Coordinates of C-alpha atoms in Angstrom, one line a residue:
Chain B
X1 CA -7.0 -9.2 2.2
X2 CA -7.9 -7.2 5.1
X3 CA -11.3 -8.2 4.5
X4 CA -11.3 -11.6 6.1
X5 CA -10.5 -10.8 9.5
X6 CA -9.2 -13.6 11.0
X7 CA -9.1 -17.2 9.3
X8 CA -10.3 -18.8 12.8
X9 CA -8.1 -19.4 15.3
X10 CA -5.1 -20.6 15.1
X11 CA -4.2 -24.7 15.0
X12 CA -4.6 -26.3 18.6
X13 CA -1.3 -27.2 20.3
X14 CA -0.6 -30.2 18.2
X15 CA 0.3 -33.7 20.7
X16 CA 3.8 -33.4 19.5
X17 CA 4.0 -30.5 20.7
X18 CA 2.7 -31.0 24.1
X19 CA 5.2 -34.2 24.2
X20 CA 8.0 -32.5 23.8
X21 CA 7.2 -29.3 25.9
X22 CA 6.0 -31.3 28.8
X23 CA 9.4 -31.5 30.6
X24 CA 9.7 -27.8 29.8
X25 CA 5.9 -27.3 31.1
X26 CA 6.2 -29.4 34.2
X27 CA 9.3 -26.6 35.3
X28 CA 8.2 -23.6 33.6
X29 CA 4.6 -23.5 32.5
X30 CA 4.1 -19.5 32.8
X31 CA 7.6 -19.2 30.6
X32 CA 6.0 -21.5 28.2
X33 CA 2.7 -19.6 27.9
X34 CA 4.7 -16.2 27.4
X35 CA 6.5 -17.6 24.2
X36 CA 4.2 -16.7 21.8
X37 CA 4.0 -13.2 23.2
X38 CA 7.1 -13.2 23.3
X39 CA 7.5 -13.0 19.6
X40 CA 4.9 -10.8 18.6
X41 CA 6.2 -8.1 21.4
X42 CA 8.6 -6.1 19.0
X43 CA 5.9 -5.9 16.2
X44 CA 2.8 -4.9 18.8
X45 CA 5.7 -2.7 21.0
X46 CA 6.4 -0.7 17.5
X47 CA 2.7 -0.7 16.7
X48 CA 1.6 0.8 19.7
X49 CA 4.3 3.1 20.3
X50 CA 4.3 4.6 16.6
X51 CA 0.6 4.3 15.4
X52 CA -1.9 3.9 18.8
X53 CA -0.2 6.1 21.0
X54 CA 0.1 8.6 18.6
X55 CA -3.6 8.4 17.5
X56 CA -4.3 8.8 21.5
X57 CA -1.8 12.4 21.7
X58 CA -3.5 13.5 18.3
X59 CA -6.8 13.3 20.2
X60 CA -5.2 15.2 23.6
X61 CA -3.2 17.9 21.0
X62 CA -7.2 18.1 19.4
X63 CA -8.0 19.7 22.6
X64 CA -5.1 22.3 22.3
X65 CA -3.7 25.3 20.8
X66 CA -0.2 24.7 20.3
X67 CA 1.9 26.1 17.6
X68 CA 4.3 23.1 17.6
X69 CA 7.6 25.2 19.4
X70 CA 8.2 23.0 22.6
X71 CA 9.0 25.9 24.9
X72 CA 5.8 27.6 24.2
X73 CA 2.9 26.4 26.4
X74 CA 0.1 23.7 25.0
X75 CA -3.4 25.8 26.3
X76 CA -6.5 23.7 27.0
X77 CA -9.3 24.8 24.6
X78 CA -12.2 22.3 24.8
X79 CA -14.2 21.6 21.6
X80 CA -12.8 25.2 20.0
X81 CA -10.7 23.4 17.2
X82 CA -13.3 21.4 16.4
X83 CA -15.9 24.0 16.0
X84 CA -13.1 26.0 13.9
X85 CA -12.3 23.3 11.5
X86 CA -15.8 22.4 10.9
X87 CA -16.5 26.2 10.0
X88 CA -13.4 26.6 7.4
X89 CA -14.5 26.7 4.1
X90 CA -10.9 25.3 2.9
X91 CA -12.3 21.8 4.8
X92 CA -15.7 21.4 2.6
X93 CA -13.6 22.6 -0.7
X94 CA -11.2 19.7 0.5
X95 CA -13.8 17.0 1.4
X96 CA -15.3 17.7 -1.7
X97 CA -12.1 17.0 -3.8
X98 CA -11.1 14.1 -1.6
X99 CA -14.1 12.6 -2.5
X100 CA -14.0 13.6 -6.7
X101 CA -10.8 12.2 -6.3
X102 CA -11.9 8.9 -5.0
X103 CA -14.7 8.6 -7.6
X104 CA -11.8 9.3 -10.6
X105 CA -10.1 6.4 -8.8
X106 CA -13.0 3.9 -9.3
X107 CA -13.2 4.6 -12.1
X108 CA -9.6 4.6 -13.0
X109 CA -7.8 1.9 -10.8
X110 CA -11.6 -0.3 -10.6
X111 CA -14.0 0.3 -13.5
X112 CA -11.2 0.5 -16.2
X113 CA -8.9 -2.1 -15.3
X114 CA -11.7 -4.1 -15.0
X115 CA -13.2 -3.3 -18.7
X116 CA -9.4 -3.7 -19.8
X117 CA -8.5 -7.2 -18.0
X118 CA -12.0 -8.8 -19.6
X119 CA -11.1 -7.5 -23.2
X120 CA -7.4 -8.7 -23.2
X121 CA -8.4 -12.1 -21.6
X122 CA -7.6 -13.9 -24.7
X123 CA -4.1 -12.7 -25.1
X124 CA -2.0 -14.9 -23.4
X125 CA 1.5 -17.0 -22.6
X126 CA 4.4 -14.3 -23.8
X127 CA 2.4 -11.7 -25.1
X128 CA 0.1 -11.1 -22.0
X129 CA 3.8 -11.2 -19.8
X130 CA 5.2 -8.8 -21.8
X131 CA 2.9 -6.5 -22.2
X132 CA 1.9 -6.9 -18.1
X133 CA 5.5 -5.8 -17.8
X134 CA 5.4 -2.4 -19.5
X135 CA 2.3 -1.5 -18.2
X136 CA 3.1 -2.2 -14.2
X137 CA 5.9 0.2 -15.1
X138 CA 3.9 3.7 -13.9
X139 CA 3.5 2.3 -10.8
X140 CA 7.2 2.0 -9.8
X141 CA 8.2 4.9 -10.4
X142 CA 9.2 7.3 -7.4
X143 CA 6.5 10.7 -6.6
X144 CA 9.5 13.2 -7.4
X145 CA 10.3 11.7 -10.7
X146 CA 6.8 10.9 -12.3
X147 CA 5.8 14.4 -10.8
X148 CA 9.2 15.9 -12.6
X149 CA 8.1 14.3 -15.9
X150 CA 4.4 15.0 -16.2
X151 CA 5.1 18.8 -15.4
X152 CA 7.5 18.6 -19.1
X153 CA 5.0 16.6 -20.7
X154 CA 2.3 19.6 -19.3
X155 CA 4.9 22.0 -19.8
X156 CA 2.9 25.0 -21.3
X157 CA 5.8 26.2 -24.0
X158 CA 7.0 23.2 -25.0
X159 CA 5.3 20.2 -23.4
X160 CA 4.2 17.4 -25.8
X161 CA 0.4 17.7 -24.5
X162 CA 0.0 21.3 -25.2
X163 CA 1.5 21.0 -28.4
X164 CA -0.5 18.1 -29.2
X165 CA -3.6 20.1 -27.7
X166 CA -2.7 23.3 -30.0
X167 CA -2.4 21.1 -33.0
X168 CA -5.5 19.8 -32.8
X169 CA -7.5 23.2 -32.2
X170 CA -7.2 23.7 -28.4
X171 CA -5.1 25.4 -27.1
X172 CA -4.2 24.8 -23.4
X173 CA -2.5 27.1 -20.8
X174 CA -0.5 25.8 -17.5
X175 CA -2.8 23.7 -16.5
X176 CA -1.3 23.2 -12.9
X177 CA -2.0 26.7 -12.5
X178 CA -5.9 26.7 -14.2
X179 CA -8.4 26.4 -11.1
X180 CA -10.1 24.0 -13.7
X181 CA -7.4 22.0 -14.6
X182 CA -5.5 21.8 -11.4
X183 CA -7.1 18.2 -10.1
X184 CA -7.7 17.2 -13.3
X185 CA -3.4 16.7 -14.1
X186 CA -3.4 15.2 -10.6
X187 CA -6.1 12.6 -11.3
X188 CA -4.1 12.0 -14.6
X189 CA -0.8 11.5 -12.8
X190 CA -2.0 9.2 -10.3
X191 CA -4.4 7.3 -12.5
X192 CA -1.5 6.6 -14.9
X193 CA 0.2 5.0 -11.9
X194 CA -2.9 3.4 -10.8
X195 CA -4.3 1.8 -13.6
X196 CA -1.4 -0.7 -14.6
X197 CA -1.9 -1.7 -10.9
X198 CA -5.1 -2.3 -11.3
X199 CA -5.2 -4.2 -14.2
X200 CA -2.6 -6.1 -13.4
X201 CA -5.3 -7.4 -9.9
X202 CA -7.9 -7.8 -11.9
X203 CA -5.9 -10.4 -14.8
X204 CA -4.5 -12.4 -11.8
X205 CA -8.2 -12.8 -10.5
X206 CA -9.3 -13.8 -13.6
X207 CA -6.3 -16.1 -14.1
X208 CA -7.6 -17.6 -10.9
X209 CA -11.2 -18.6 -11.8
X210 CA -11.6 -21.9 -12.8
X211 CA -12.8 -22.1 -16.5
X212 CA -14.7 -24.9 -16.0
X213 CA -17.4 -22.8 -14.8
X214 CA -17.8 -21.0 -18.2
X215 CA -17.5 -24.3 -20.3
X216 CA -20.0 -25.6 -18.1
X217 CA -22.4 -22.4 -18.8
X218 CA -21.8 -22.2 -22.4
X219 CA -22.8 -25.7 -22.5
X220 CA -26.0 -25.3 -20.8
X221 CA -26.4 -22.9 -23.3
X222 CA -25.7 -19.7 -21.5
X223 CA -25.0 -16.2 -23.8
X224 CA -21.3 -14.8 -23.1
X225 CA -22.9 -11.7 -21.7
X226 CA -25.1 -14.3 -19.2
X227 CA -21.4 -16.0 -18.2
X228 CA -19.9 -12.5 -17.9
X229 CA -22.3 -11.2 -15.6
X230 CA -23.5 -14.4 -13.9
X231 CA -20.5 -16.2 -13.3
X232 CA -17.2 -14.0 -13.7
X233 CA -17.8 -11.0 -12.2
X234 CA -19.2 -12.5 -9.1
X235 CA -16.1 -14.4 -8.9
X236 CA -14.0 -11.6 -9.2
X237 CA -15.9 -9.8 -6.9
X238 CA -12.9 -10.6 -4.1
X239 CA -10.0 -8.7 -6.2
X240 CA -13.5 -6.0 -7.0
X241 CA -14.2 -5.2 -3.3
X242 CA -10.2 -5.5 -2.5
X243 CA -9.1 -2.7 -5.4
X244 CA -12.1 -0.8 -4.0
X245 CA -11.6 -0.3 -0.6
X246 CA -8.1 0.0 -1.5
X247 CA -8.9 3.1 -3.4
X248 CA -11.5 4.6 -0.7
X249 CA -8.9 4.2 2.0
X250 CA -5.8 5.5 -0.2
X251 CA -6.6 7.6 -2.5
X252 CA -5.7 10.9 -0.2
X253 CA -2.7 8.8 0.4
X254 CA -1.7 8.5 -3.0
X255 CA -2.3 11.8 -4.5
X256 CA -0.9 13.4 -1.5
X257 CA 2.5 13.6 -2.8
X258 CA 1.5 14.9 -6.3
X259 CA -0.2 17.5 -4.3
X260 CA 2.8 18.2 -3.0
X261 CA 4.8 18.0 -5.8
X262 CA 2.9 19.4 -8.8
X263 CA 0.0 22.0 -7.2
X264 CA 0.6 22.4 -3.1
X265 CA -3.1 22.3 -3.4
X266 CA -3.8 25.5 -5.3
X267 CA -4.5 27.4 -7.1
X268 CA -7.1 28.5 -4.4
X269 CA -7.2 25.1 -2.7
X270 CA -9.1 23.8 -6.3
X271 CA -6.8 20.6 -6.0
X272 CA -5.9 20.2 -2.6
X273 CA -7.1 16.9 -0.4
X274 CA -8.1 16.2 3.2
X275 CA -4.5 15.5 3.6
X276 CA -2.5 17.9 2.4
X277 CA -4.8 20.1 4.3
X278 CA -3.9 18.4 7.4
X279 CA -0.1 18.9 6.5
X280 CA -0.7 22.2 5.6
X281 CA -2.4 23.1 9.1
X282 CA 0.4 21.6 11.1
X283 CA 3.1 22.4 9.4
X284 CA 2.7 25.4 6.9
X285 CA 0.3 27.3 9.8
X286 CA 1.7 25.6 13.1
X287 CA -1.6 25.1 13.9
X288 CA -1.7 21.5 15.9
X289 CA -4.7 21.9 17.8
X290 CA -6.6 22.4 14.0
X291 CA -4.3 19.7 12.5
X292 CA -5.2 17.1 15.2
X293 CA -9.4 17.6 15.6
X294 CA -9.5 17.7 11.4
X295 CA -7.3 14.6 11.7
X296 CA -9.4 12.8 14.3
X297 CA -12.5 13.6 12.4
X298 CA -11.1 11.9 9.4
X299 CA -10.1 9.2 10.8
X300 CA -13.7 8.8 12.8
X301 CA -15.3 9.2 9.1
X302 CA -13.0 7.0 6.9
X303 CA -13.4 4.4 10.2
X304 CA -17.3 4.1 9.8
X305 CA -16.9 4.0 5.5
X306 CA -14.6 1.7 5.5
X307 CA -16.7 -0.6 8.2
X308 CA -19.7 0.0 5.9
X309 CA -17.8 -0.9 2.9
X310 CA -16.5 -3.8 4.5
X311 CA -20.2 -5.2 5.4
X312 CA -21.6 -4.7 2.8
X313 CA -19.4 -6.7 1.1
X314 CA -19.3 -9.3 3.2
X315 CA -22.8 -9.6 2.0
X316 CA -22.6 -9.1 -1.8
X317 CA -19.7 -10.7 -2.7
X318 CA -19.4 -14.3 -3.9
X319 CA -16.9 -16.8 -2.2
X320 CA -15.8 -19.9 -5.1
X321 CA -15.5 -22.1 -1.8
Chain V
X1 CA -0.7 -14.7 -35.8
X2 CA -2.9 -16.9 -37.3
X3 CA -6.2 -16.1 -38.8
X4 CA -9.1 -18.8 -39.0
X5 CA -11.8 -18.3 -41.1
X6 CA -15.2 -18.9 -39.0
X7 CA -17.6 -21.2 -40.8
X8 CA -20.8 -19.3 -40.8
X9 CA -23.0 -21.6 -38.1
X10 CA -26.4 -22.4 -37.7
X11 CA -28.5 -21.5 -35.0
X12 CA -28.4 -24.3 -32.2
X13 CA -32.0 -26.1 -32.1
X14 CA -31.3 -29.2 -30.3
X15 CA -28.3 -29.2 -28.1
X16 CA -26.9 -32.6 -28.6
X17 CA -22.8 -33.0 -26.6
X18 CA -21.4 -33.1 -30.3
X19 CA -23.3 -30.0 -31.1
X20 CA -22.1 -28.2 -28.2
X21 CA -18.2 -29.2 -28.8
X22 CA -18.9 -28.0 -31.9
X23 CA -20.1 -24.6 -30.2
X24 CA -16.5 -24.7 -28.4
X25 CA -14.6 -25.0 -30.9
X26 CA -16.1 -22.2 -32.9
X27 CA -16.0 -20.2 -29.2
X28 CA -12.5 -20.9 -29.7
X29 CA -11.5 -19.6 -33.4
X30 CA -13.4 -16.7 -32.7
X31 CA -11.3 -15.9 -29.5
X32 CA -8.5 -16.4 -32.3
X33 CA -9.6 -13.5 -34.5
X34 CA -10.9 -11.8 -31.4
X35 CA -7.4 -11.3 -29.9
X36 CA -6.7 -8.6 -32.2
X37 CA -8.2 -6.0 -31.0
X38 CA -7.2 -7.1 -27.3
X39 CA -3.6 -7.1 -28.5
X40 CA -4.0 -3.7 -30.0
X41 CA -5.9 -2.6 -26.7
X42 CA -3.0 -4.2 -24.8
X43 CA -0.6 -2.0 -26.9
X44 CA -2.4 1.0 -26.3
X45 CA -1.9 0.4 -23.0
X46 CA 0.9 -0.5 -22.7
X47 CA 2.3 2.5 -25.1
X48 CA 0.1 4.6 -22.3
X49 CA 1.6 3.1 -19.8
X50 CA 5.4 3.5 -20.8
X51 CA 5.6 6.7 -23.0
X52 CA 6.1 9.2 -20.3
X53 CA 9.1 6.9 -18.8
X54 CA 10.4 6.6 -22.4
X55 CA 9.9 10.7 -22.6
X56 CA 12.0 11.4 -19.5
X57 CA 14.9 8.6 -20.5
X58 CA 14.7 10.7 -24.4
X59 CA 15.1 13.8 -23.0
X60 CA 18.0 13.5 -20.3
X61 CA 20.2 12.2 -23.1
X62 CA 19.6 14.8 -25.2
X63 CA 22.2 17.5 -26.1
X64 CA 21.1 21.2 -24.1
X65 CA 20.4 22.5 -27.8
X66 CA 17.9 20.1 -28.7
X67 CA 16.1 19.9 -24.9
X68 CA 13.0 21.6 -25.9
X69 CA 12.5 19.3 -29.3
X70 CA 9.1 17.6 -28.9
X71 CA 10.2 14.9 -31.6
X72 CA 9.2 11.8 -30.1
X73 CA 12.3 9.8 -31.5
X74 CA 15.7 9.6 -29.8
X75 CA 18.3 11.6 -31.3
X76 CA 22.2 12.2 -30.4
X77 CA 22.8 10.6 -27.1
X78 CA 25.1 12.5 -24.6
X79 CA 25.6 12.6 -20.7
X80 CA 25.6 16.0 -20.7
X81 CA 22.7 15.9 -18.3
X82 CA 24.0 13.6 -16.0
X83 CA 27.1 14.9 -15.4
X84 CA 25.7 18.4 -14.5
X85 CA 23.1 16.7 -11.9
X86 CA 26.4 14.4 -10.7
X87 CA 28.7 17.9 -10.4
X88 CA 25.3 20.3 -9.3
X89 CA 24.1 18.2 -6.2
X90 CA 25.8 15.1 -3.9
X91 CA 23.3 12.4 -6.0
X92 CA 25.9 9.7 -5.3
X93 CA 25.6 10.3 -2.1
X94 CA 22.1 10.6 -2.1
X95 CA 21.4 7.0 -3.7
X96 CA 23.4 5.3 -1.2
X97 CA 22.0 7.0 2.0
X98 CA 18.8 6.0 -0.3
X99 CA 19.7 2.7 -0.7
X100 CA 20.8 2.0 3.1
X101 CA 17.8 3.7 4.3
X102 CA 15.3 1.3 2.3
X103 CA 17.3 -2.2 2.8
X104 CA 17.5 -1.3 6.7
X105 CA 14.2 -0.8 6.3
X106 CA 13.3 -3.3 4.4
X107 CA 15.3 -6.0 6.7
X108 CA 14.2 -4.7 9.8
X109 CA 10.7 -4.7 8.8
X110 CA 11.2 -8.5 7.1
X111 CA 12.6 -9.3 10.5
X112 CA 10.0 -8.1 13.3
X113 CA 7.3 -9.4 11.1
X114 CA 8.7 -13.1 10.8
X115 CA 8.3 -13.0 14.2
X116 CA 5.4 -11.6 15.0
X117 CA 3.4 -13.5 12.1
X118 CA 5.5 -16.9 13.4
X119 CA 3.9 -16.2 16.9
X120 CA 0.2 -15.8 15.3
X121 CA 0.3 -18.8 12.9
X122 CA 1.9 -21.2 15.3
X123 CA 0.0 -20.9 18.6
X124 CA -3.0 -20.0 20.1
X125 CA -3.2 -17.7 22.9
X126 CA -5.1 -15.5 24.8
X127 CA -5.6 -11.8 23.6
X128 CA -4.7 -13.3 20.1
X129 CA -7.4 -12.1 18.0
X130 CA -7.5 -8.6 19.8
X131 CA -3.8 -8.6 19.2
X132 CA -4.0 -9.7 15.5
X133 CA -6.9 -7.2 15.3
X134 CA -4.9 -4.1 16.0
X135 CA -2.5 -4.8 12.8
X136 CA -5.5 -5.1 11.3
X137 CA -6.6 -2.1 12.5
X138 CA -3.6 -0.1 11.3
X139 CA -5.0 0.0 8.0
X140 CA -7.0 3.0 9.0
X141 CA -4.9 5.0 10.9
X142 CA -3.6 7.3 7.9
X143 CA -0.6 8.6 8.6
X144 CA -1.1 12.0 8.5
X145 CA -3.1 11.3 11.8
X146 CA -0.5 10.7 13.6
X147 CA 2.1 12.8 11.9
X148 CA 2.8 15.4 14.3
X149 CA 3.0 13.3 18.0
X150 CA 5.4 10.9 15.4
X151 CA 7.0 14.2 14.2
X152 CA 7.2 15.4 18.0
X153 CA 8.5 12.0 19.0
X154 CA 11.4 12.0 16.5
X155 CA 12.3 15.7 17.4
X156 CA 12.4 14.8 21.2
X157 CA 15.1 11.9 20.3
X158 CA 17.3 14.7 18.5
X159 CA 16.8 12.5 15.2
X160 CA 15.1 15.4 13.3
X161 CA 17.2 15.5 9.6
X162 CA 18.8 12.0 10.3
X163 CA 18.4 8.9 8.2
X164 CA 17.5 7.1 11.6
X165 CA 14.6 9.2 12.4
X166 CA 12.6 8.5 8.9
X167 CA 13.3 4.8 9.7
X168 CA 12.5 4.3 13.2
X169 CA 8.7 4.9 13.1
X170 CA 8.3 2.7 10.5
X171 CA 9.6 -0.8 11.6
X172 CA 6.8 -2.3 12.0
X173 CA 4.9 -2.5 8.8
X174 CA 1.4 -4.1 9.9
X175 CA 1.1 -5.0 6.1
X176 CA 4.4 -7.2 6.2
X177 CA 2.8 -9.1 9.5
X178 CA -0.2 -9.9 7.4
X179 CA 1.2 -11.3 4.5
X180 CA 3.4 -13.7 6.7
X181 CA 0.9 -14.7 8.6
X182 CA -1.1 -16.0 5.5
X183 CA 2.0 -17.8 4.1
X184 CA 2.7 -19.5 7.6
X185 CA -0.5 -20.3 7.8
X186 CA -0.7 -22.4 4.7
X187 CA 3.1 -23.6 5.8
X188 CA 2.5 -27.5 6.4
X189 CA 2.1 -28.0 10.3
X190 CA 3.7 -31.4 9.7
X191 CA 7.1 -30.5 8.9
X192 CA 6.8 -28.0 12.7
X193 CA 6.1 -31.2 13.7
X194 CA 9.2 -32.6 13.1
X195 CA 11.7 -30.4 13.4
X196 CA 9.9 -30.7 17.1
X197 CA 10.5 -34.4 17.3
X198 CA 14.1 -34.2 16.1
X199 CA 14.3 -31.4 19.4
X200 CA 14.5 -28.7 17.9
X201 CA 13.0 -25.6 20.1
X202 CA 10.9 -23.1 18.7
X203 CA 13.5 -20.7 17.7
X204 CA 15.4 -23.0 16.1
X205 CA 12.8 -24.2 14.2
X206 CA 12.0 -21.2 12.9
X207 CA 15.2 -20.4 11.4
X208 CA 16.2 -23.9 10.4
X209 CA 12.9 -25.2 9.1
X210 CA 10.3 -22.4 8.4
X211 CA 12.8 -19.5 7.2
X212 CA 14.7 -22.0 4.5
X213 CA 11.1 -23.2 3.4
X214 CA 9.8 -19.6 2.8
X215 CA 12.5 -17.8 0.8
X216 CA 10.8 -16.9 -2.2
X217 CA 7.7 -15.5 -0.1
X218 CA 10.7 -13.8 2.2
X219 CA 12.4 -12.4 -1.3
X220 CA 9.4 -11.0 -2.9
X221 CA 8.1 -9.4 0.1
X222 CA 11.7 -8.1 1.3
X223 CA 11.6 -6.3 -2.5
X224 CA 8.4 -5.1 -2.4
X225 CA 9.2 -3.5 1.2
X226 CA 12.3 -1.7 -0.4
X227 CA 10.5 -0.6 -3.2
X228 CA 7.9 0.5 -1.0
X229 CA 10.4 2.5 1.1
X230 CA 12.5 3.9 -1.8
X231 CA 9.3 5.8 -3.3
X232 CA 8.3 6.7 0.4
X233 CA 7.3 10.5 -0.1
X234 CA 5.7 12.2 3.1
X235 CA 7.7 11.4 6.1
X236 CA 11.4 11.7 4.4
X237 CA 10.3 15.0 3.2
X238 CA 9.1 15.9 7.0
X239 CA 11.8 14.4 8.8
X240 CA 14.0 15.9 6.2
X241 CA 13.5 19.4 5.9
X242 CA 16.9 20.5 6.7
X243 CA 19.3 17.8 4.8
X244 CA 19.2 16.9 1.5
X245 CA 20.7 13.0 2.2
X246 CA 17.6 11.3 0.6
X247 CA 16.8 11.0 -3.1
X248 CA 13.3 12.6 -2.1
X249 CA 14.2 15.6 -0.5
X250 CA 17.8 16.0 -2.1
X251 CA 16.3 15.6 -6.0
X252 CA 12.6 17.6 -5.2
X253 CA 15.3 20.9 -4.2
X254 CA 17.1 20.3 -7.0
X255 CA 14.3 20.3 -9.2
X256 CA 12.6 23.6 -7.7
X257 CA 16.2 25.4 -8.1
X258 CA 16.2 24.2 -11.9
X259 CA 13.2 25.0 -13.1
X260 CA 12.6 25.0 -16.9
X261 CA 15.9 23.1 -17.3
X262 CA 13.9 19.7 -18.6
X263 CA 17.2 17.8 -19.4
X264 CA 18.5 18.2 -16.2
X265 CA 15.4 17.9 -14.2
X266 CA 14.7 14.5 -16.5
X267 CA 18.4 13.5 -15.7
X268 CA 18.1 14.0 -12.1
X269 CA 14.5 11.9 -12.1
X270 CA 15.8 8.6 -14.3
X271 CA 18.5 8.5 -11.4
X272 CA 16.0 8.3 -8.7
X273 CA 14.2 5.8 -10.1
X274 CA 17.2 3.8 -11.4
X275 CA 17.3 1.3 -8.6
X276 CA 13.8 0.6 -8.4
X277 CA 14.2 0.1 -12.4
X278 CA 16.9 -1.8 -11.9
X279 CA 15.7 -4.4 -9.5
X280 CA 12.7 -4.9 -12.0
X281 CA 14.4 -5.8 -15.1
X282 CA 16.2 -8.3 -13.2
X283 CA 13.3 -9.4 -10.7
X284 CA 10.2 -8.7 -12.8
X285 CA 8.4 -11.8 -11.8
X286 CA 9.2 -11.3 -8.3
X287 CA 8.3 -7.5 -8.3
X288 CA 4.8 -8.1 -10.3
X289 CA 3.8 -11.3 -7.9
X290 CA 4.9 -9.5 -4.8
X291 CA 2.7 -6.8 -5.2
X292 CA 0.0 -8.0 -6.8
X293 CA -0.8 -11.1 -5.0
X294 CA -0.7 -9.0 -2.3
X295 CA -4.0 -7.8 -4.2
X296 CA -5.4 -11.0 -3.8
X297 CA -7.1 -13.6 -1.2

């Protein structure tokens, strides 16, 4: 969706518009030119005020030492905060975790849904609507509730999952307090919420592919595997690109509430991610400069990754024109 | 479902038109048989998706002495847990506040986005590309990077721990602007021109012609914005640190206090989800379409 940035310039003013506007234009040529800007103004002002101006302020903060208390002075410290943030072992851990999270969600919200959607393509009509309605539900569960349910399912004393694990001969303890299990548990919870969304996006993409292509290829003697890899998957690439880009950009945001509610990044930073780290720097350690410096670095890093990805996908993806 | 016996077929050597169609027919028959594993797969997926939600409700409706039961089947039903939650925290107020917050946000975001997308779709003007890029580019600015300056701004306005402080920074949804612009770009230009011919100015055209024709898209987008606002976690918990007026913060505090009292915890969680679930039950098509369409194009 946001891969194609601009669908060409807008349509030029139509002749009708020109006729209708001529009288007004003669009197207020400037006013008429201002009209489109007036429509856009509220959105742009809000966007600048709450997104871009804070982004700049954040850059300013990243060169300061300040504990967020308004009465305390802000001390300019140059690039000290950047040096500090880069030397922190927590940062390395959080970065690695973020990469693992992204990899896991590329699997759960792109690759698995692709397989599921392709395998279940033959189910149509009411049955399909029914399954899809159920599969989408987890996506709508509010984070406080999903974290609570999964804490209950994973509860060591009487939770369903440890009970099943014990019955199968693999007793498990408190997964959220286990340095080797905490991240997996976050992946399970967030993956549970995102899987259905991925399946539905890809199923909708599949439904939008003209079946004539596959039928024509079949008549020409193409095997099913050939049809799949040469026709279906390439035609699906816009959906796949969208889901992948969303996963890369947003998986750190998706995991944030669950990390905060279930593991608080622990034990020992084993399940933290970069955004949770930003939150801790800022609102737990009250080190605004450190949080801001890390934020600037992540913003630049993610920006580069996203641009690279868009560039790559523009080359690789295949449009049905 | 019907089972069809697939006739064994000789390998095709020469492809005539007749054989081609019979190959297609065979493929269709194989498809009908092949649907059994597809159904099984979807059933498995549906069970995995729905079981935790089902489990939440089953536990919430269980009487206290059976709270730790691991039986997947529902037993005797009681509302004790809900009553306990209702008595312990001001759940009604929280739900109302959150409903108000999410509705306000959805309507405001929609209004701001309608104006902006109309401006973008209707006219060409200097700086249009650059201005639109501001909206696209905001996808690259994660909220966590701007949260400290935003927090300070809300704090300076004296709006910490208020619903207004939660709503204000989110009034412009870049996503809504981009979605609506797509709808408006495909809006028939002739209708707008005809309205102009009838003597309506741009503002009247927007309200009397464009918006009435765009109602389904606007409804779907509004539902989506409402659900997103309801489920938003980071910003409300940051702003409402000393207040429990919203579900996210209020229920979180309750869950922290109740620990392993699973019946009560599940009842509170169920109530936190209820409005969104109700919307989903009644407007399922809209909801799925809105979220999934956003992933297309």
